[in-house]
Amino acid sequence: MRNLTKESIENIATGASFMGAGGGGNPYIGKLMVLAALEQGGHPITLLDVTEVDPDALYIPVACMGAPSVMMEKFPRGDEFQKVIRALEKHLGKQVKGTFPIEAGGVNSMIPLVLAAQTGLPVVDCDSMGRAFPELQMTTLHLAGVRCAPMVVADEKGNLSVLETVTDKWAELLARDMTVEMGATACVAQYASTGQQLQDGAIHGIVTKCEQIGAIVHDHKLGTQEKRQAIVEVTGGYHLFDGKVVDVIQKVVGGFNRGTIVLEGLNASTGQTMEISYQNENLVAHIDGQLVISVPDLICFTDVDSLVPITTEEVKYGKRMTVFGLPSDDKWRTEAGVDLVGPRYFGFDFDFVTVEELLHERGAK
Amino acid sequence: MRNLTKESIENIATGASFMGAGGGGNPYIGKLMVLAALEQGGHPITLLDVTEVDPDALYIPVACMGAPSVMMEKFPRGDEFQKVIRALEKHLGKQVKGTFPIEAGGVNSMIPLVLAAQTGLPVVDCDSMGRAFPELQMTTLHLAGVRCAPMVVADEKGNLSVLETVTDKWAELLARDMTVEMGATACVAQYASTGQQLQDGAIHGIVTKCEQIGAIVHDHKLGTQEKRQAIVEVTGGYHLFDGKVVDVIQKVVGGFNRGTIVLEGLNASTGQTMEISYQNENLVAHIDGQLVISVPDLICFTDVDSLVPITTEEVKYGKRMTVFGLPSDDKWRTEAGVDLVGPRYFGFDFDFVTVEELLHERGAK
């Protein structure tokens, strides 16, 4: 158990942007909300290790749902997070003892911290994706049998819905429609879990991992190559490509950002061309026509010099980026995990192969 | 207070089809559900006059929402009505003392009777439209300040949502999206009202009026002309047109049936051509290019010989129909009423004029 300093929060936000795998929205606005909540006399934010939770107590993640490109312009009011968690608490008839990020990547890394500063609820150092994913049923808690619903969806205008659904996919469908109608973003509380369920089904230590990545990016004593190396070490990932953005096709479809990004290589050592397909998050990448990584493994963008993470909606023509590939959590690399979030779910006609294997094959050629 | 006989239920269903003004769906399936519930050991169905309700008690209408053309093929399971009313009762923390049709026209005339047979709850002899209308905020209870939400939306699969909204229009938007996602039909409980609110804001005696219309249609001792005359008398309406259907343009858009129907006159006395525009319900009618009636006044179709009512989704090329025009309830003929359901709301570029005046103008030429 420890309190998060302002510096920790800055680092977590930066690391969360990296771990968003291009998606989840830029945590910048979320970070400003956390810092504002603290300055406005908020509670200190306590981070609990997963070993420290009460196995029988109730923990509920709060999050923003919808198109991150819209979220950048249509902010939450700020009181929705308390509203959704209190509504779910009331519906369940049980008091909530803490919160956690449903996804460590992107803006949803910050929302539980806003709630914590507003209410004094501790934040558990875990999430349910180890990254960001676009749909509600795409969680390791789902794999562990925890249900998404009952869930609460609310907007900044004061509309609120308590959903009970027969499957997590139905929660996704109904909450997504509501999110689109509410103006392409909404606040949600879902996946109410016991401490025991977090110990069994969540991804542990992910907030701290984000903090470590952010600390590397912000470390002015490190040069570009040292930062790159440190990120590879702390994430267990790979430096895939350095390139300049030469094409971006982006559209908002049904509350999602979708598109393709094309990079032209900056140096021969990583390849000539990289092409990345995304739906909010980066899904699949090819270098010179060869598949090098796919979901659930993570494709993460940073600025080529500063190593500051870049989300898909920030990608523009001419941007010079370094692309990292990270192995996903082992919970995703199961048959059930790959069925839920593997390349076939997103419409690609090939099976999941780990980034390690794909790079090994590429190296072997 | 009286119990409804099987004959009453048959008559109400037929009258409700007429008062649906072309929409609200055919009550036939609803009627079968009521009769089945009674045969399966259901409670006798008690009809309460509005003067007999407890002013402080809670009354909640249950209804089907969505495209009637889909409802004809995708039936409710039958237990959704109890589920939605119990969920709303629980949410409000107050016991429900009775139910009533939110709209007397169409299939929603029957749904409260199904609930009554299943639970023993009495049905109040009132509704909130005096006809059928396509959207949730289009009620006289809305005009009287009763709120649509909290409302419950559920499907036959087991998905259920409790909605709280800032306006009745938001209830319409969010519940409509959910209805479309649930398969174009859903079950809803909304407009929870006190007895006092029904006495002040509902349209009284409408179930009995439907029953009277149905009794005329089913009366084998009456000839066509006598039936037509009796319907005009009991409704205070007009015999507008006799014609053969020569064109129907129908499509399902966003959970609604929309289209245009063209009739060719069967006799010179009522005119050459009638054109009717509808959205679930008939909205506007012209005879020989001249406007003769528009919402909120009622445009009702029947078979030209039997006077059996015809809903818009039953209209086919070659059908020979008699068209009646009925004045709407005075609650609709106010400024607020016309703003809510007048021709301009439905996209027509003219002000509401009563059917009486329009026919007077036509006669004067």
XYZ file of C-alpha atoms in Angstrom:
730
model
C 0.000 0.000 0.000
C 1.338 3.407 -0.927
C 0.060 6.872 -1.753
C 0.528 8.084 -5.308
C 2.532 11.290 -5.635
C 1.914 13.856 -8.337
C 5.018 12.482 -10.065
C 3.643 8.926 -9.883
C 0.432 10.098 -11.511
C 2.354 11.817 -14.325
C 4.356 8.629 -14.888
C 1.304 6.345 -14.765
C -0.479 8.536 -17.335
C 2.464 8.354 -19.731
C 2.924 4.614 -19.245
C -0.827 4.101 -19.700
C -0.672 5.906 -23.011
C 2.053 3.451 -24.081
C 0.190 0.385 -22.766
C -2.968 1.528 -24.573
C -1.412 -0.024 -27.710
C -2.475 3.014 -29.688
C -5.966 3.076 -28.186
C -7.819 3.808 -25.022
C -7.571 7.527 -25.659
C -4.901 9.925 -24.504
C -4.692 9.881 -20.680
C -3.758 13.577 -20.709
C -7.293 14.835 -20.017
C -7.791 12.136 -17.397
C -4.537 13.132 -15.734
C -5.653 16.767 -15.585
C -8.885 15.604 -13.946
C -6.954 13.617 -11.316
C -4.633 16.527 -10.535
C -7.580 18.937 -10.394
C -9.478 16.606 -8.035
C -6.405 16.446 -5.752
C -5.935 20.211 -5.792
C -9.615 20.758 -5.007
C -9.089 19.139 -1.608
C -9.367 15.563 -2.818
C -8.360 12.518 -0.786
C -4.802 11.178 -1.137
C -4.824 8.327 -3.674
C -3.887 4.972 -2.163
C -2.602 2.151 -4.376
C -3.233 -1.341 -2.936
C -1.295 -4.393 -4.036
C -3.635 -7.205 -5.113
C -2.350 -9.262 -2.149
C -3.718 -6.553 0.164
C -7.385 -6.660 -0.925
C -10.149 -8.177 1.206
C -11.116 -11.387 -0.663
C -14.810 -10.955 0.261
C -15.119 -7.219 -0.348
C -16.527 -5.529 -3.460
C -14.299 -3.696 -5.960
C -15.760 -1.866 -8.959
C -13.913 -0.306 -11.906
C -15.240 2.915 -13.435
C -14.403 3.867 -16.994
C -15.212 5.980 -20.005
C -16.715 4.172 -22.987
C -16.801 5.305 -26.601
C -14.699 6.897 -29.323
C -11.518 8.409 -27.838
C -11.376 10.973 -30.661
C -14.696 12.355 -29.384
C -13.626 12.119 -25.728
C -10.832 14.580 -26.491
C -13.456 17.233 -27.238
C -16.432 16.228 -25.090
C -15.153 15.969 -21.518
C -16.911 14.266 -18.638
C -18.491 16.655 -16.083
C -16.530 14.853 -13.356
C -19.359 13.732 -11.074
C -20.456 10.858 -13.354
C -17.880 8.471 -11.889
C -19.358 8.760 -8.412
C -22.861 8.561 -9.863
C -22.231 5.306 -11.735
C -20.420 3.595 -8.873
C -23.060 4.637 -6.312
C -25.828 3.466 -8.665
C -24.164 0.061 -9.061
C -23.497 -0.157 -5.309
C -27.190 0.553 -4.670
C -28.286 -1.976 -7.294
C -26.034 -4.672 -5.775
C -26.989 -3.734 -2.206
C -23.344 -3.988 -1.131
C -20.807 -1.326 -0.230
C -17.840 -0.863 -2.569
C -14.406 -1.091 -0.893
C -12.167 -0.016 -3.746
C -11.796 0.583 -7.434
C -9.357 -0.376 -10.208
C -8.808 0.373 -13.887
C -10.761 -1.992 -16.161
C -7.966 -1.321 -18.661
C -4.542 -0.012 -17.693
C -4.050 1.485 -21.143
C -5.323 4.905 -22.143
C -7.644 7.347 -20.381
C -9.289 4.602 -18.332
C -6.073 4.307 -16.322
C -6.888 7.709 -14.859
C -10.666 7.504 -14.234
C -10.364 5.291 -11.117
C -7.782 7.761 -9.780
C -10.280 10.620 -10.220
C -12.869 8.571 -8.311
C -10.274 7.746 -5.624
C -9.402 11.413 -5.132
C -13.101 12.289 -4.968
C -14.140 9.528 -2.557
C -11.047 8.204 -0.741
C -11.632 4.705 -2.165
C -8.298 2.884 -2.675
C -7.167 1.825 -6.156
C -6.057 -1.786 -6.625
C -2.820 -2.270 -8.628
C -4.389 -4.471 -11.329
C -6.505 -4.287 -14.444
C -8.482 -6.671 -16.610
C -6.727 -6.285 -19.973
C -3.051 -5.516 -19.370
C -3.526 -3.013 -22.203
C -6.633 -1.434 -23.792
C -9.288 -3.233 -25.831
C -12.328 -1.843 -27.666
C -15.145 -4.041 -26.343
C -16.610 -4.716 -22.914
C -16.393 -8.499 -22.979
C -12.642 -8.362 -23.742
C -11.378 -8.788 -20.190
C -9.460 -11.392 -18.253
C -12.211 -11.106 -15.606
C -14.652 -12.298 -18.293
C -12.310 -15.255 -18.923
C -12.372 -15.934 -15.170
C -16.182 -16.005 -15.108
C -16.827 -12.547 -13.639
C -19.791 -10.895 -15.362
C -19.751 -7.440 -16.966
C -23.359 -6.728 -15.922
C -25.069 -5.518 -13.869
C -23.478 -2.411 -15.261
C -24.322 1.280 -15.153
C -24.049 3.641 -18.137
C -24.413 7.399 -17.638
C -23.797 10.590 -19.569
C -22.842 14.115 -18.559
C -26.421 15.296 -19.120
C -27.856 13.184 -16.312
C -29.148 10.134 -18.188
C -28.351 6.855 -16.449
C -29.126 3.213 -17.138
C -28.685 0.081 -15.040
C -28.230 -2.876 -17.399
C -28.694 -6.551 -16.634
C -27.705 -8.772 -19.532
C -27.675 -12.465 -20.383
C -24.096 -12.306 -21.718
C -21.171 -9.868 -21.625
C -21.503 -9.502 -25.396
C -25.067 -8.240 -24.869
C -23.717 -5.744 -22.332
C -21.306 -4.564 -25.014
C -24.059 -4.276 -27.666
C -26.586 -2.449 -25.489
C -24.085 -0.182 -23.724
C -22.424 0.657 -27.050
C -25.731 1.771 -28.612
C -26.440 3.873 -25.569
C -22.948 5.370 -25.706
C -23.417 6.347 -29.340
C -26.811 7.927 -28.590
C -25.385 9.774 -25.573
C -22.924 11.513 -27.897
C -20.279 8.835 -28.622
C -18.922 8.771 -25.046
C -20.389 7.686 -21.702
C -19.259 6.746 -18.194
C -19.665 3.173 -17.032
C -19.308 1.010 -13.936
C -19.166 -2.719 -14.605
C -17.380 -5.998 -13.713
C -18.148 -5.673 -10.010
C -15.636 -8.123 -8.484
C -14.701 -9.560 -5.120
C -11.116 -9.229 -3.939
C -10.777 -12.972 -4.501
C -11.858 -12.566 -8.123
C -9.222 -9.875 -8.622
C -6.571 -12.146 -7.128
C -7.633 -14.958 -9.487
C -8.713 -13.175 -12.670
C -7.088 -9.748 -12.926
C -3.664 -8.785 -14.280
C -1.510 -7.840 -11.317
C 0.923 -4.953 -10.870
C -0.028 -3.249 -14.123
C -0.410 0.259 -12.642
C 3.124 0.012 -11.266
C 4.351 -1.229 -14.649
C 2.798 1.814 -16.343
C 4.504 4.004 -13.753
C 7.889 2.408 -14.560
C 7.450 2.995 -18.306
C 6.432 6.596 -17.700
C 9.451 7.132 -15.434
C 11.754 5.973 -18.241
C 10.127 8.303 -20.799
C 10.362 11.258 -18.403
C 13.949 10.534 -17.350
C 15.943 13.414 -18.837
C 19.204 11.746 -17.959
C 18.552 8.974 -20.485
C 19.296 9.293 -24.196
C 16.962 7.993 -26.916
C 18.702 4.661 -27.297
C 18.897 4.124 -23.525
C 15.193 4.855 -23.144
C 14.368 2.468 -25.971
C 16.454 -0.220 -24.355
C 14.951 0.380 -20.906
C 11.407 0.155 -22.305
C 12.252 -3.140 -24.017
C 13.628 -4.476 -20.724
C 10.795 -3.389 -18.429
C 8.055 -4.602 -20.814
C 9.758 -7.749 -22.102
C 8.993 -6.386 -25.578
C 10.683 -5.721 -28.935
C 11.772 -2.678 -30.869
C 9.918 -3.405 -34.147
C 10.269 -0.425 -36.456
C 11.275 3.220 -36.899
C 9.234 5.015 -39.543
C 7.557 8.134 -40.848
C 3.768 8.193 -41.249
C 2.912 8.382 -44.970
C -0.791 7.456 -44.873
C -3.627 7.442 -42.327
C -7.183 6.353 -43.054
C -9.401 7.132 -40.030
C -13.165 7.120 -39.535
C -15.589 6.877 -36.600
C -17.900 3.877 -37.059
C -20.497 2.871 -34.443
C -18.638 4.585 -31.610
C -15.214 3.222 -32.610
C -12.210 4.784 -34.318
C -11.150 2.519 -37.213
C -8.428 2.753 -39.791
C -5.040 1.911 -41.227
C -1.655 3.594 -40.732
C 1.269 3.234 -43.147
C 4.875 3.985 -42.130
C 7.899 4.387 -44.383
C 11.119 3.058 -42.767
C 13.597 5.605 -41.399
C 16.465 3.148 -41.513
C 17.027 -0.062 -43.404
C 17.677 -2.090 -40.240
C 13.961 -2.346 -39.253
C 12.472 -2.567 -42.795
C 11.027 -0.529 -45.707
C 7.327 -0.246 -44.859
C 5.062 -1.011 -41.909
C 1.282 -1.166 -42.119
C -0.875 -1.183 -38.982
C -4.639 -1.849 -38.802
C -6.558 -0.611 -35.776
C -9.984 -0.404 -34.139
C -9.385 2.105 -31.323
C -6.317 -0.051 -30.491
C -3.649 -1.266 -32.933
C -4.596 -4.778 -33.991
C -2.203 -6.168 -36.582
C 1.092 -5.045 -38.129
C 2.999 -6.126 -41.234
C 6.574 -5.137 -42.114
C 7.323 -5.342 -45.837
C 4.183 -7.449 -46.288
C 5.094 -9.922 -43.550
C 2.980 -10.300 -40.396
C 5.104 -9.425 -37.351
C 2.520 -9.053 -34.563
C -1.230 -9.300 -33.923
C -3.755 -9.012 -31.118
C -3.759 -9.824 -28.257
C -0.039 -8.881 -28.367
C 0.553 -5.131 -28.109
C 1.635 -2.740 -30.875
C 2.783 0.482 -29.171
C 3.749 3.796 -30.830
C 6.170 6.390 -29.477
C 7.881 9.460 -30.837
C 11.122 8.353 -32.467
C 13.271 10.752 -30.403
C 11.514 11.469 -27.094
C 9.856 8.030 -26.772
C 6.653 9.835 -25.717
C 3.754 7.461 -26.502
C 1.437 8.263 -29.422
C -2.209 7.162 -29.619
C -3.829 6.311 -32.956
C -5.927 9.505 -33.031
C -2.723 11.563 -32.663
C -1.035 9.883 -35.622
C -0.599 12.351 -38.492
C 1.180 12.446 -41.819
C 4.894 13.077 -41.306
C 5.026 11.886 -37.677
C 8.239 9.955 -36.988
C 7.517 6.999 -34.752
C 9.197 4.074 -33.057
C 6.971 0.992 -32.889
C 7.315 -1.545 -30.066
C 5.817 -5.031 -29.911
C 4.928 -6.468 -26.484
C 3.865 -9.987 -25.559
C 0.363 -9.941 -24.055
C -0.374 -11.418 -20.646
C -0.421 -15.242 -20.547
C -4.156 -15.132 -19.711
C -4.755 -13.880 -23.286
C -2.584 -16.543 -24.875
C -5.008 -19.332 -24.006
C -7.557 -20.812 -26.415
C -10.385 -18.896 -24.712
C -8.307 -15.720 -24.687
C -7.474 -15.937 -28.372
C -11.116 -16.738 -29.222
C -12.153 -13.575 -27.397
C -9.551 -11.091 -28.675
C -7.464 -12.870 -31.304
C -7.098 -11.733 -34.927
C -10.114 -13.756 -36.156
C -12.487 -11.883 -33.802
C -11.437 -8.636 -35.489
C -12.047 -10.035 -38.966
C -8.544 -11.183 -39.941
C -8.262 -14.524 -41.666
C -5.335 -16.035 -39.765
C -4.583 -17.660 -36.404
C -2.781 -15.953 -33.564
C 0.972 -16.548 -33.419
C 3.002 -14.907 -30.631
C 5.211 -11.933 -31.450
C 8.206 -13.972 -30.254
C 7.528 -16.703 -32.834
C 6.724 -14.270 -35.654
C 9.978 -12.373 -35.080
C 11.886 -15.620 -34.833
C 10.446 -16.696 -38.225
C 11.259 -13.303 -39.729
C 14.814 -13.437 -38.380
C 15.236 -16.976 -39.711
C 14.463 -15.936 -43.307
C -65.579 -1.902 -11.418
C -66.387 -4.936 -13.551
C -64.765 -8.139 -14.728
C -63.989 -8.438 -18.426
C -65.649 -11.380 -20.160
C -64.066 -13.224 -23.063
C -66.517 -11.366 -25.310
C -65.418 -8.009 -23.845
C -61.793 -8.894 -24.560
C -62.634 -9.775 -28.180
C -64.484 -6.479 -28.558
C -61.731 -4.419 -26.905
C -59.125 -5.987 -29.205
C -61.134 -5.119 -32.308
C -61.882 -1.580 -31.096
C -58.199 -1.137 -30.167
C -57.195 -2.075 -33.683
C -59.521 0.682 -34.949
C -58.315 3.259 -32.380
C -54.693 2.461 -33.286
C -55.197 4.781 -36.289
C -53.415 2.270 -38.492
C -50.612 1.701 -35.990
C -49.859 0.154 -32.649
C -49.727 -3.290 -34.228
C -52.542 -5.766 -34.624
C -53.969 -6.639 -31.184
C -54.701 -10.184 -32.426
C -51.553 -11.726 -30.933
C -52.031 -9.757 -27.719
C -55.618 -10.988 -27.513
C -54.458 -14.592 -27.898
C -51.984 -14.002 -25.061
C -54.752 -12.641 -22.806
C -57.070 -15.549 -23.562
C -54.232 -18.047 -23.070
C -53.318 -16.450 -19.715
C -56.962 -16.706 -18.599
C -57.233 -20.338 -19.717
C -53.996 -21.211 -17.923
C -55.689 -20.444 -14.595
C -55.150 -16.698 -14.735
C -56.897 -14.206 -12.471
C -60.187 -12.663 -13.628
C -59.457 -9.283 -15.241
C -60.985 -6.362 -13.355
C -61.570 -3.046 -15.112
C -61.607 -0.041 -12.746
C -63.186 3.259 -13.639
C -60.751 6.154 -13.172
C -63.000 7.489 -10.406
C -62.369 4.236 -8.489
C -58.558 4.445 -8.247
C -56.718 5.289 -5.024
C -55.301 8.809 -5.643
C -52.110 8.015 -3.686
C -51.457 4.521 -5.049
C -49.052 3.595 -7.851
C -50.261 2.524 -11.307
C -47.824 1.415 -14.027
C -48.535 0.694 -17.689
C -46.662 -2.119 -19.440
C -46.242 -2.132 -23.193
C -44.414 -3.496 -26.198
C -42.092 -1.070 -27.978
C -40.774 -1.292 -31.533
C -41.795 -2.087 -35.073
C -45.234 -3.763 -35.135
C -44.347 -5.569 -38.372
C -41.573 -7.356 -36.451
C -43.772 -7.965 -33.408
C -46.079 -10.044 -35.636
C -43.247 -12.559 -36.112
C -41.183 -12.226 -32.918
C -43.589 -12.790 -30.040
C -42.928 -11.917 -26.398
C -42.204 -14.925 -24.123
C -44.997 -13.737 -21.850
C -43.105 -13.333 -18.572
C -41.440 -10.042 -19.591
C -44.445 -7.966 -18.527
C -44.186 -9.170 -14.947
C -40.410 -8.763 -15.068
C -40.509 -5.137 -16.180
C -43.234 -4.099 -13.745
C -41.522 -5.831 -10.813
C -38.195 -4.248 -11.745
C -39.769 -0.780 -11.825
C -41.647 -1.458 -8.585
C -38.335 -2.456 -6.945
C -36.554 0.587 -8.359
C -39.278 2.926 -7.054
C -39.513 1.109 -3.723
C -43.323 1.247 -3.857
C -45.906 -1.459 -4.521
C -47.910 -1.205 -7.739
C -51.721 -1.247 -7.279
C -52.840 -1.503 -10.885
C -51.969 -1.177 -14.522
C -53.412 0.545 -17.607
C -52.694 0.738 -21.344
C -50.215 3.505 -22.197
C -52.010 3.562 -25.559
C -55.503 2.222 -26.121
C -54.784 1.606 -29.789
C -53.094 -1.509 -31.111
C -51.394 -4.403 -29.338
C -50.615 -2.307 -26.264
C -54.315 -2.359 -25.412
C -53.886 -6.052 -24.636
C -50.538 -6.159 -22.790
C -51.919 -4.767 -19.490
C -54.697 -7.375 -19.711
C -52.070 -10.137 -20.001
C -50.346 -8.732 -16.912
C -53.709 -8.462 -15.110
C -54.537 -12.108 -15.846
C -51.055 -13.160 -14.684
C -50.984 -11.111 -11.467
C -54.548 -10.144 -10.505
C -53.678 -6.428 -10.765
C -56.730 -4.403 -11.877
C -56.709 -2.478 -15.168
C -57.762 1.179 -15.083
C -60.169 2.267 -17.848
C -57.897 4.987 -19.266
C -54.883 5.477 -21.468
C -52.411 8.230 -22.216
C -52.959 8.746 -25.955
C -56.590 8.010 -26.797
C -55.125 6.261 -29.830
C -51.602 4.965 -30.657
C -48.497 7.095 -31.195
C -44.969 6.073 -32.222
C -42.807 7.758 -29.552
C -42.581 7.538 -25.770
C -42.934 11.235 -24.992
C -46.207 11.427 -26.955
C -48.588 11.020 -24.025
C -51.143 13.150 -22.250
C -49.390 12.137 -19.006
C -46.255 13.850 -20.375
C -48.389 16.958 -21.003
C -49.586 16.704 -17.383
C -46.007 16.588 -16.061
C -45.726 12.847 -15.348
C -42.292 11.547 -16.348
C -41.666 8.587 -18.671
C -38.565 7.492 -16.708
C -37.569 5.745 -14.553
C -38.491 3.154 -17.117
C -37.585 -0.487 -17.642
C -36.780 -2.048 -21.022
C -36.437 -5.828 -21.366
C -36.249 -8.418 -24.121
C -37.348 -12.048 -24.365
C -33.733 -13.217 -23.990
C -33.382 -11.898 -20.431
C -31.658 -8.543 -20.998
C -33.132 -5.748 -18.869
C -32.321 -2.086 -18.354
C -33.545 0.452 -15.812
C -33.325 3.913 -17.391
C -33.290 7.274 -15.652
C -33.381 10.170 -18.087
C -33.297 13.950 -17.963
C -36.217 14.274 -20.394
C -38.909 12.017 -21.867
C -37.343 12.559 -25.298
C -34.095 11.056 -23.941
C -36.099 8.088 -22.673
C -37.451 7.708 -26.220
C -33.973 7.946 -27.799
C -32.226 5.532 -25.417
C -35.061 3.015 -25.188
C -35.508 3.091 -28.980
C -31.825 2.245 -29.583
C -32.068 -0.565 -27.092
C -35.262 -1.831 -28.721
C -33.592 -1.907 -32.135
C -30.561 -3.773 -30.718
C -32.805 -6.226 -28.877
C -34.309 -7.252 -32.239
C -36.691 -4.372 -33.093
C -39.131 -5.124 -30.267
C -38.895 -4.949 -26.469
C -41.140 -4.836 -23.404
C -41.286 -1.666 -21.335
C -42.734 -0.305 -18.091
C -42.791 3.471 -17.845
C -44.921 6.492 -16.824
C -45.388 5.253 -13.259
C -48.349 7.355 -12.102
C -50.384 7.975 -8.997
C -54.143 7.518 -9.152
C -54.440 11.295 -8.869
C -52.211 11.746 -11.926
C -54.437 9.353 -13.896
C -57.519 11.306 -12.835
C -55.854 14.553 -13.968
C -53.728 13.557 -16.962
C -55.041 10.360 -18.553
C -57.792 9.920 -21.147
C -60.759 8.367 -19.369
C -63.094 5.583 -20.466
C -61.053 4.657 -23.536
C -61.041 0.898 -22.907
C -64.845 0.945 -22.748
C -64.955 3.029 -25.940
C -62.810 0.414 -27.725
C -65.182 -2.256 -26.444
C -68.188 -0.362 -27.894
C -66.512 -0.060 -31.304
C -65.596 -3.750 -31.298
C -69.166 -4.680 -30.358
C -70.466 -2.765 -33.395
C -68.005 -4.481 -35.760
C -68.890 -7.930 -34.381
C -72.667 -7.334 -34.430
C -73.940 -9.677 -37.151
C -77.413 -8.138 -37.008
C -76.066 -4.866 -38.427
C -75.517 -4.236 -42.139
C -72.485 -2.396 -43.540
C -74.166 0.987 -43.647
C -75.582 0.609 -40.128
C -72.175 -0.362 -38.746
C -70.556 2.610 -40.477
C -73.177 4.931 -39.017
C -72.865 3.421 -35.523
C -69.060 3.849 -35.591
C -69.434 7.490 -36.624
C -71.851 8.025 -33.756
C -69.905 6.288 -30.990
C -66.591 7.926 -31.970
C -67.901 11.361 -32.950
C -65.970 10.882 -36.190
C -66.437 11.113 -39.956
C -66.706 8.673 -42.836
C -63.930 10.112 -45.042
C -63.385 7.785 -47.998
C -64.054 4.400 -49.613
C -61.194 3.222 -51.792
C -59.057 0.430 -53.223
C -55.352 0.319 -52.353
C -53.319 1.007 -55.523
C -49.893 1.734 -54.004
C -48.030 0.990 -50.739
C -44.470 2.070 -49.969
C -43.340 0.491 -46.674
C -39.954 0.217 -44.980
C -38.631 -0.359 -41.438
C -36.411 2.574 -40.357
C -34.883 2.804 -36.872
C -37.494 0.552 -35.307
C -40.440 2.245 -37.024
C -42.660 1.279 -39.961
C -42.805 4.209 -42.385
C -44.516 4.742 -45.704
C -47.280 6.041 -47.912
C -50.577 4.425 -48.971
C -52.563 5.481 -52.050
C -56.273 4.659 -52.488
C -58.382 4.943 -55.621
C -61.995 5.981 -54.873
C -64.689 3.287 -55.051
C -67.453 5.835 -55.502
C -67.496 9.419 -56.649
C -69.222 10.625 -53.487
C -66.061 10.468 -51.298
C -63.509 11.470 -53.981
C -61.116 10.167 -56.673
C -57.868 9.531 -54.756
C -56.732 9.459 -51.127
C -53.088 9.501 -50.043
C -52.086 8.668 -46.467
C -48.608 9.103 -44.927
C -47.738 7.086 -41.832
C -45.025 6.343 -39.258
C -46.401 3.251 -37.486
C -49.663 5.280 -37.218
C -51.430 7.152 -40.023
C -50.344 10.788 -39.829
C -51.805 12.859 -42.648
C -54.371 12.281 -45.399
C -55.209 14.160 -48.605
C -58.243 13.583 -50.810
C -57.758 14.727 -54.426
C -54.718 16.723 -53.278
C -56.567 18.506 -50.484
C -55.629 18.012 -46.817
C -58.577 16.502 -44.928
C -57.041 15.357 -41.626
C -53.738 15.292 -39.771
C -52.228 14.206 -36.447
C -53.196 14.315 -33.642
C -56.637 13.577 -35.186
C -57.139 9.905 -36.039
C -57.150 8.297 -39.500
C -58.650 4.802 -39.107
C -58.907 2.061 -41.748
C -61.526 -0.687 -41.935
C -62.576 -3.262 -44.484
C -65.161 -1.651 -46.756
C -67.761 -4.398 -46.190
C -67.145 -5.961 -42.754
C -65.813 -2.773 -41.085
C -63.092 -4.923 -39.504
C -60.187 -2.553 -38.688
C -57.008 -2.720 -40.804
C -53.539 -1.757 -39.504
C -50.949 -0.186 -41.816
C -48.824 -3.338 -41.971
C -51.876 -5.293 -43.183
C -52.564 -2.871 -46.047
C -51.962 -4.550 -49.411
C -52.547 -3.767 -53.061
C -56.173 -4.334 -53.940
C -57.561 -4.069 -50.396
C -60.894 -2.235 -50.354
C -61.065 0.044 -47.345
C -63.310 2.551 -45.629
C -61.380 5.400 -43.993
C -62.718 7.185 -40.919
C -61.507 10.464 -39.449
C -61.847 10.988 -35.675
C -61.272 14.137 -33.629
C -58.461 13.572 -31.123
C -58.933 14.143 -27.397
C -59.072 17.820 -26.375
C -55.809 17.354 -24.410
C -54.051 16.989 -27.785
C -55.677 20.045 -29.303
C -53.790 22.434 -27.027
C -50.650 24.360 -28.044
C -48.451 21.965 -26.025
C -50.298 18.963 -27.448
C -49.903 20.104 -31.051
C -46.208 20.938 -30.436
C -45.699 17.380 -29.207
C -47.637 15.390 -31.817
C -48.831 17.827 -34.475
C -47.942 17.647 -38.177
C -44.768 19.763 -37.827
C -43.230 17.281 -35.362
C -43.543 14.598 -38.030
C -41.884 16.760 -40.689
C -44.920 18.257 -42.424
C -44.769 21.941 -43.286
C -48.223 23.059 -42.137
C -50.080 23.842 -38.913
C -52.651 21.572 -37.321
C -56.249 22.263 -38.263
C -59.014 20.088 -36.787
C -60.717 17.502 -38.978
C -64.014 19.329 -38.367
C -62.644 22.565 -39.839
C -60.875 20.863 -42.745
C -64.053 19.023 -43.742
C -66.071 22.197 -43.358
C -63.633 23.996 -45.715
C -63.801 21.122 -48.187
C -67.594 21.079 -48.062
C -67.692 24.872 -48.535
C -65.828 24.748 -51.872
